[in-house]
Amino acid sequence: QVQLAESGGGLVQAGGSLRLSCAASGRTFSNYAMAWFRQAPGKERWFVAGINRSGVTTDYLDSVEGRFTISRDNAKKTMYLQMNGLKPEDTAVYYCAATRRGGFYHRGLNEYDYWGQGTQVTVSS
């Protein structure tokens, strides 16, 4: 198993930036593909960005492509989401998730085995 803990959320004005971090426990962080999901009030939890085990391959929701960058540092057992050009519609609780599944892309909630507690991102107009 792996335990995940997000940090870095906060309040930012539109056009601003935030960097989220997801710290993982355990000795096998590199065995997991990772992803960020988000959930706004009254909305379903939805995939935002994913990254494979090595960090070479990434996958983004169309609406964040070019604005967000997902990365990972396996030596530090940490995943990141750099968010630039933030928009009010990005406001949500952001969750870190991990899966043992192989392949490049996993966008479904049921494909992930482990979740962090979430961190709030609020973008004002």
N, CA and C of each residue as an Amber inpcrd file, in Angstrom:
protein
   375
   0.8240000  -1.1890000   0.0000000   0.0000000   0.0000000   0.0000000
   0.8700000   1.2560000   0.0000000   0.2160000   2.3580000  -0.3100000
   0.8720000   3.6490000  -0.2850000  -0.0880000   4.6570000   0.3340000
   0.4560000   5.5630000   1.1080000  -0.3250000   6.6540000   1.6670000
   0.0510000   7.9410000   0.9580000  -0.9500000   8.7440000   0.6530000
  -0.7620000   9.9510000  -0.1220000  -1.2430000  11.1580000   0.6540000
  -0.5170000  12.2610000   0.5250000  -0.8830000  13.4920000   1.2100000
  -0.6280000  14.6850000   0.3030000  -1.6920000  15.4080000  -0.0270000
  -1.5760000  16.5900000  -0.8740000  -1.2750000  17.8290000  -0.0430000
  -0.6490000  18.7960000  -0.6930000  -0.4190000  20.0960000  -0.0880000
  -0.2520000  21.1210000  -1.2000000  -0.3090000  22.3850000  -0.8460000
  -0.0450000  23.4510000  -1.7930000  -1.2620000  24.1910000  -2.2960000
  -2.4440000  23.7580000  -1.9110000  -3.6410000  24.4580000  -2.3210000
  -3.7490000  25.8070000  -1.6390000  -4.6860000  26.6090000  -2.1210000
  -4.8840000  27.9170000  -1.5450000  -5.7860000  28.7720000  -2.3960000
  -5.8130000  30.0450000  -2.0760000  -6.6120000  31.0270000  -2.7850000
  -5.7150000  31.8530000  -3.6840000  -6.0940000  31.9680000  -4.9390000
  -5.2990000  32.7180000  -5.9000000  -6.2390000  33.4420000  -6.8640000
  -5.8090000  34.5630000  -7.3760000  -6.6270000  35.2890000  -8.3440000
  -6.4760000  34.6860000  -9.7340000  -7.4540000  34.9280000 -10.5720000
  -7.4120000  34.4250000 -11.9400000  -6.1360000  34.8650000 -12.6390000
  -5.5360000  33.9320000 -13.3590000  -4.2810000  34.1890000 -14.0300000
  -3.0590000  33.8430000 -13.2060000  -3.2620000  33.5560000 -11.9450000
  -2.1660000  33.2310000 -11.0600000  -1.7510000  31.7780000 -11.1470000
  -0.8300000  31.3970000 -10.2720000  -0.2550000  30.0630000 -10.2940000
  -0.2360000  29.4400000  -8.9080000  -0.3060000  28.1340000  -8.8860000
  -0.1160000  27.3450000  -7.6830000   0.6260000  26.0760000  -8.0530000
   1.3500000  25.5420000  -7.0940000   2.0110000  24.2580000  -7.2760000
   1.5500000  23.3060000  -6.1860000   0.8820000  22.2480000  -6.5930000
   0.4310000  21.2320000  -5.6700000   1.4780000  20.1340000  -5.5570000
   1.5810000  19.5680000  -4.3740000   2.4730000  18.4480000  -4.1410000
   1.6950000  17.2870000  -3.5660000   2.1320000  16.0890000  -3.8840000
   1.5680000  14.8710000  -3.3310000   2.7210000  14.0280000  -2.8310000
   2.8350000  13.9160000  -1.5290000   3.8950000  13.1310000  -0.9120000
   3.3980000  11.7210000  -0.6350000   4.1770000  10.7400000  -1.0290000
   3.8030000   9.3360000  -0.8820000   4.7070000   8.6340000   0.1170000
   4.1220000   7.7340000   0.8580000   4.8840000   6.8870000   1.7550000
   5.2660000   5.5950000   1.0460000   6.0400000   4.7610000   1.7200000
   6.3730000   3.4580000   1.1860000   7.6650000   3.4400000   0.3930000
   8.0130000   2.2450000  -0.0520000   9.2840000   2.0340000  -0.7410000
   9.1340000   1.7410000  -2.2250000   7.8910000   1.7530000  -2.7220000
   7.6220000   1.3610000  -4.0960000   6.8570000   2.4290000  -4.8660000
   7.1430000   3.6810000  -4.6110000   6.4630000   4.7820000  -5.2740000
   6.5490000   4.6670000  -6.7920000   7.6950000   4.2430000  -7.2940000
   7.8960000   4.1590000  -8.7360000   7.0800000   3.0530000  -9.3940000
   6.4580000   2.1860000  -8.6250000   5.6000000   1.1450000  -9.1700000
   4.1940000   1.6400000  -9.4940000   3.8800000   2.8550000  -9.1180000
   2.5440000   3.4000000  -9.3010000   2.5150000   4.4670000 -10.3720000
   1.5470000   4.3540000 -11.2630000   1.1690000   5.5000000 -12.0650000
   0.3470000   6.4250000 -11.1770000   0.4390000   7.7150000 -11.4150000
  -0.1810000   8.6950000 -10.5410000  -1.0760000   9.6310000 -11.3340000
  -1.9730000  10.2760000 -10.6280000  -2.8700000  11.2200000 -11.2800000
  -3.3730000  12.2570000 -10.2960000  -3.8370000  13.3590000 -10.8570000
  -4.5860000  14.3660000 -10.1260000  -6.0260000  14.3740000 -10.6170000
  -6.9390000  14.3730000  -9.6720000  -8.3530000  14.5440000  -9.9390000
  -8.8230000  15.8000000  -9.2250000  -9.9860000  16.3020000  -9.6240000
 -10.5630000  17.4260000  -8.9070000 -12.0720000  17.2810000  -8.8310000
 -12.6280000  17.9040000  -7.8140000 -14.0590000  17.8590000  -7.6060000
 -14.5410000  19.2170000  -7.1180000 -15.3680000  19.8560000  -7.9230000
 -15.9770000  21.1250000  -7.5670000 -17.3120000  20.8710000  -6.8780000
 -17.8080000  21.8400000  -6.1040000 -19.0990000  21.6580000  -5.4400000
 -20.2040000  21.3210000  -6.4310000 -20.9490000  20.2770000  -6.1440000
 -22.0370000  19.8650000  -7.0090000 -21.6130000  19.1400000  -8.2640000
 -20.3330000  18.8620000  -8.4050000 -19.8190000  18.1920000  -9.5910000
 -19.1920000  16.8560000  -9.2270000 -19.0340000  16.0160000 -10.2280000
 -18.3770000  14.7320000 -10.0220000 -16.8670000  14.9170000  -9.9750000
 -16.2040000  13.9770000  -9.3460000 -14.7570000  13.9940000  -9.3400000
 -14.2540000  13.5970000 -10.7250000 -13.3270000  14.3740000 -11.2540000
 -12.9330000  14.2170000 -12.6390000 -11.4230000  14.2480000 -12.7930000
 -10.9340000  13.4470000 -13.6970000  -9.5120000  13.3790000 -14.0020000
  -8.9880000  14.7140000 -14.5040000  -7.8100000  15.1030000 -14.0500000
  -7.1580000  16.3340000 -14.4890000  -5.8720000  16.0370000 -15.2500000
  -5.0060000  15.2380000 -14.6590000  -3.7160000  14.9390000 -15.2700000
  -3.1770000  13.6370000 -14.7150000  -2.4430000  12.9070000 -15.5460000
  -1.8470000  11.6540000 -15.1240000  -0.4130000  11.5520000 -15.5740000
   0.3330000  10.6810000 -14.9130000   1.7380000  10.4910000 -15.2260000
   2.1060000   9.0350000 -14.9830000   2.9210000   8.4860000 -15.8700000
   3.2760000   7.0860000 -15.7330000   4.3580000   6.8860000 -14.6820000
   4.7670000   5.6530000 -14.5210000   5.6730000   5.2990000 -13.4260000
   7.0170000   6.0250000 -13.4790000   7.5410000   6.1610000 -14.6710000
   8.8480000   6.7870000 -14.8310000   8.7790000   8.3080000 -14.9320000
   7.5900000   8.8350000 -15.2110000   7.4350000  10.2610000 -15.4010000
   7.6190000  10.7180000 -16.8280000   7.8430000   9.7920000 -17.7370000
   8.0860000  10.1400000 -19.1280000   6.7980000  10.4930000 -19.8600000
   5.7270000   9.7680000 -19.5670000   4.4690000   9.9420000 -20.2730000
   3.4590000  10.6760000 -19.4080000   2.8220000  11.6870000 -19.9850000
   1.8040000  12.4470000 -19.2650000   0.5220000  12.5190000 -20.0690000
  -0.5600000  12.8270000 -19.3810000  -1.8890000  12.8650000 -19.9690000
  -2.6540000  13.9860000 -19.2870000  -3.3640000  14.8170000 -20.0810000
  -4.0610000  15.9630000 -19.5290000  -5.4850000  16.0660000 -20.0280000
  -6.3460000  16.4940000 -19.1490000  -7.6700000  16.9230000 -19.5520000
  -7.5090000  18.0920000 -20.5260000  -8.3210000  18.1150000 -21.5700000
  -8.1760000  19.1370000 -22.6010000  -8.2140000  20.5580000 -22.0410000
  -9.0560000  20.8010000 -21.0660000  -9.2330000  22.1470000 -20.5480000
  -8.0370000  22.6570000 -19.7450000  -7.1270000  21.7750000 -19.3650000
  -5.9370000  22.2100000 -18.6270000  -4.6690000  22.0640000 -19.4450000
  -4.7540000  21.4550000 -20.5970000  -3.5950000  21.2690000 -21.4680000
  -2.9550000  22.6170000 -21.7800000  -1.6520000  22.6900000 -21.5830000
  -0.9250000  23.9210000 -21.8300000  -0.8550000  24.8590000 -20.6530000
  -1.6950000  24.6300000 -19.6540000  -1.6830000  25.4550000 -18.4420000
  -1.1150000  24.7030000 -17.2430000  -1.4210000  23.4180000 -17.1600000
  -0.9720000  22.5990000 -16.0390000   0.1510000  21.6790000 -16.4860000
   1.0610000  21.3970000 -15.5770000   2.1390000  20.4600000 -15.8350000
   2.2430000  19.4800000 -14.6730000   2.1140000  18.2050000 -14.9840000
   2.2690000  17.1700000 -13.9750000   3.6890000  16.6210000 -14.0490000
   4.2740000  16.3480000 -12.9080000   5.6180000  15.7920000 -12.8630000
   5.7690000  14.9430000 -11.6120000   6.8530000  14.2000000 -11.5530000
   7.1120000  13.4050000 -10.3570000   8.6070000  13.2840000 -10.1220000
   8.9570000  13.1040000  -8.8700000  10.3290000  12.8760000  -8.4730000
  10.3190000  11.5910000  -7.6590000  10.6860000  10.5000000  -8.2940000
  10.5910000   9.2070000  -7.6230000  11.5670000   9.0810000  -6.4570000
  12.6980000   9.7530000  -6.5480000  13.6480000   9.7310000  -5.4470000
  13.0670000  10.3870000  -4.2020000  12.2560000  11.4280000  -4.4050000
  11.6090000  12.1220000  -3.2990000  10.2280000  11.5730000  -2.9830000
   9.7630000  10.6260000  -3.7800000   8.4380000  10.0340000  -3.6140000
   7.3580000  11.1060000  -3.6100000   7.4620000  12.0030000  -4.5550000
   6.5590000  13.1420000  -4.6180000   6.0950000  13.3840000  -6.0480000
   4.8260000  13.7100000  -6.1890000   4.2510000  14.1220000  -7.4600000
   3.8220000  15.5750000  -7.3440000   3.8610000  16.2830000  -8.4690000
   3.5490000  17.6990000  -8.4760000   2.5330000  18.0310000  -9.5590000
   1.8210000  19.1040000  -9.3290000   0.9840000  19.6870000 -10.3650000
   1.2280000  21.1880000 -10.3600000   1.9380000  21.6610000 -11.3670000
   2.1480000  23.0900000 -11.5360000   0.9750000  23.6460000 -12.3220000
   0.2760000  24.5890000 -11.7470000  -0.9150000  25.1550000 -12.3540000
  -0.6680000  26.6260000 -12.6470000  -0.6490000  26.9600000 -13.9160000
  -0.4720000  28.3360000 -14.3610000  -1.7260000  28.8090000 -15.0840000
  -1.8620000  30.1060000 -15.1790000  -3.0230000  30.6590000 -15.8650000
  -4.3320000  30.1650000 -15.2910000  -4.4240000  30.1360000 -13.9830000
  -5.6050000  29.5850000 -13.3280000  -6.8620000  30.3900000 -13.6400000
  -7.9550000  29.6670000 -13.7520000  -9.2540000  30.2400000 -14.0530000
 -10.2340000  29.9070000 -12.9360000 -11.2750000  30.7090000 -12.7620000
 -12.2650000  30.3910000 -11.7280000 -12.8400000  28.9870000 -11.8560000
 -12.9780000  28.4810000 -13.0630000 -13.5070000  27.1430000 -13.2550000
 -12.5590000  26.0380000 -12.8070000 -11.3340000  26.3940000 -12.4560000
 -10.4020000  25.4340000 -11.8810000 -10.6310000  25.2340000 -10.3870000
 -11.4830000  26.0460000  -9.8030000 -11.7670000  25.9410000  -8.3790000
 -12.3430000  24.5710000  -8.0470000 -11.7060000  23.8830000  -7.1200000
 -12.1170000  22.5330000  -6.7590000 -11.2250000  22.0280000  -5.6390000
 -11.6150000  20.9070000  -5.0720000 -10.7130000  20.1430000  -4.2300000
  -9.9160000  19.2290000  -5.1480000  -8.6190000  19.2760000  -5.0280000
  -7.7350000  18.4710000  -5.8660000  -7.2240000  17.2750000  -5.0850000
  -7.3140000  16.1140000  -5.7140000  -6.9410000  14.8630000  -5.0810000
  -5.7980000  14.1890000  -5.8250000  -4.8960000  13.6540000  -5.0720000
  -3.8150000  12.8200000  -5.5730000  -4.2740000  11.3690000  -5.5600000
  -3.9370000  10.6120000  -6.5990000  -4.3400000   9.2190000  -6.6800000
  -3.2240000   8.3670000  -7.2620000  -3.2180000   7.0880000  -6.8960000
  -2.1970000   6.1570000  -7.3500000  -2.8320000   4.8620000  -7.8230000
  -2.2460000   4.2750000  -8.8670000  -2.7270000   3.0050000  -9.3840000
  -1.5550000   2.1010000  -9.7420000  -1.7440000   0.8130000  -9.5460000
  -0.7450000  -0.1720000  -9.9480000  -0.9260000  -0.6220000 -11.3910000
  -1.9670000  -0.1660000 -12.0360000  -2.2340000  -0.5720000 -13.4090000
  -1.1470000  -0.1190000 -14.3590000  -0.8850000  -0.9420000 -15.3410000
   0.0800000  -0.6030000 -16.3660000  -0.5630000   0.1990000 -17.4850000
   0.1980000   0.3750000 -18.5480000  -0.2930000   1.1600000 -19.6580000
  -0.0430000   2.6400000 -19.4420000  -0.4660000   3.4240000 -20.4200000
  -0.1660000   4.8480000 -20.3990000  -1.1880000   5.6940000 -19.6600000
  -2.4830000   5.4470000 -19.9160000  -3.5150000   6.3630000 -19.4590000
  -4.5930000   5.6570000 -18.6600000  -4.9390000   6.2780000 -17.5380000
  -6.0230000   5.7940000 -16.6950000  -6.7680000   7.0100000 -16.1780000
  -7.9770000   7.1780000 -16.6620000  -8.7510000   8.3730000 -16.3290000
  -9.9570000   8.1110000 -15.4370000 -10.2450000   6.8680000 -15.1700000
 -11.4240000   6.5430000 -14.3930000 -11.1570000   6.4750000 -12.9040000
 -12.1340000   6.9230000 -12.1310000 -12.0230000   6.8510000 -10.6780000
 -11.7650000   5.4340000 -10.1900000 -12.4400000   4.4710000 -10.8000000
 -12.3320000   3.0930000 -10.3470000 -11.0220000   2.4270000 -10.7260000
 -10.1690000   3.1200000 -11.4350000  -8.8710000   2.5820000 -11.8030000
  -7.8010000   2.8840000 -10.7580000  -8.1480000   3.6690000  -9.7730000
  -7.1750000   4.0850000  -8.7660000  -7.4310000   3.4230000  -7.4280000
  -6.3480000   3.0120000  -6.8160000  -6.4150000   2.2340000  -5.5900000
  -6.2400000   3.0730000  -4.3270000  -5.5060000   4.1580000  -4.4360000
  -5.1560000   4.9550000  -3.2760000  -5.3950000   6.4250000  -3.5510000
  -5.8650000   7.1160000  -2.5140000  -6.2290000   8.5190000  -2.6330000
  -5.7270000   9.3270000  -1.4570000  -5.3640000  10.5710000  -1.7350000
  -5.0680000  11.5080000  -0.6700000  -6.3350000  12.1380000  -0.1350000
  -6.1740000  13.0340000   0.8200000  -7.3150000  13.6510000   1.4880000
  -7.8790000  14.8480000   0.7350000  -7.1460000  15.3510000  -0.2280000
  -7.5700000  16.4900000  -1.0150000  -7.0250000  17.8030000  -0.4900000
  -6.8360000  18.7430000  -1.3950000  -6.4220000  20.0900000  -1.0370000
  -7.2430000  21.0870000  -1.8470000  -7.7230000  22.1190000  -1.1790000
  -8.6240000  23.0720000  -1.8120000  -7.8580000  24.0850000  -2.6490000
  -8.3110000  24.2750000  -3.8720000  -7.8170000  25.3310000  -4.7490000
  -8.9880000  26.2380000  -5.0850000  -8.8470000  27.5070000  -4.7750000
  -9.8900000  28.4770000  -5.0610000  -9.3090000  29.5940000  -5.9120000
  -9.9400000  29.8460000  -7.0450000  -9.4860000  30.8680000  -7.9750000
 -10.5530000  31.9450000  -8.0670000 -10.2020000  33.1450000  -7.6940000
 -11.1420000  34.2580000  -7.7150000 -11.0780000  34.9850000  -9.0500000
 -12.1740000  35.6350000  -9.4070000 -12.2640000  36.3560000 -10.6780000
 -11.4540000  37.6360000 -10.6440000
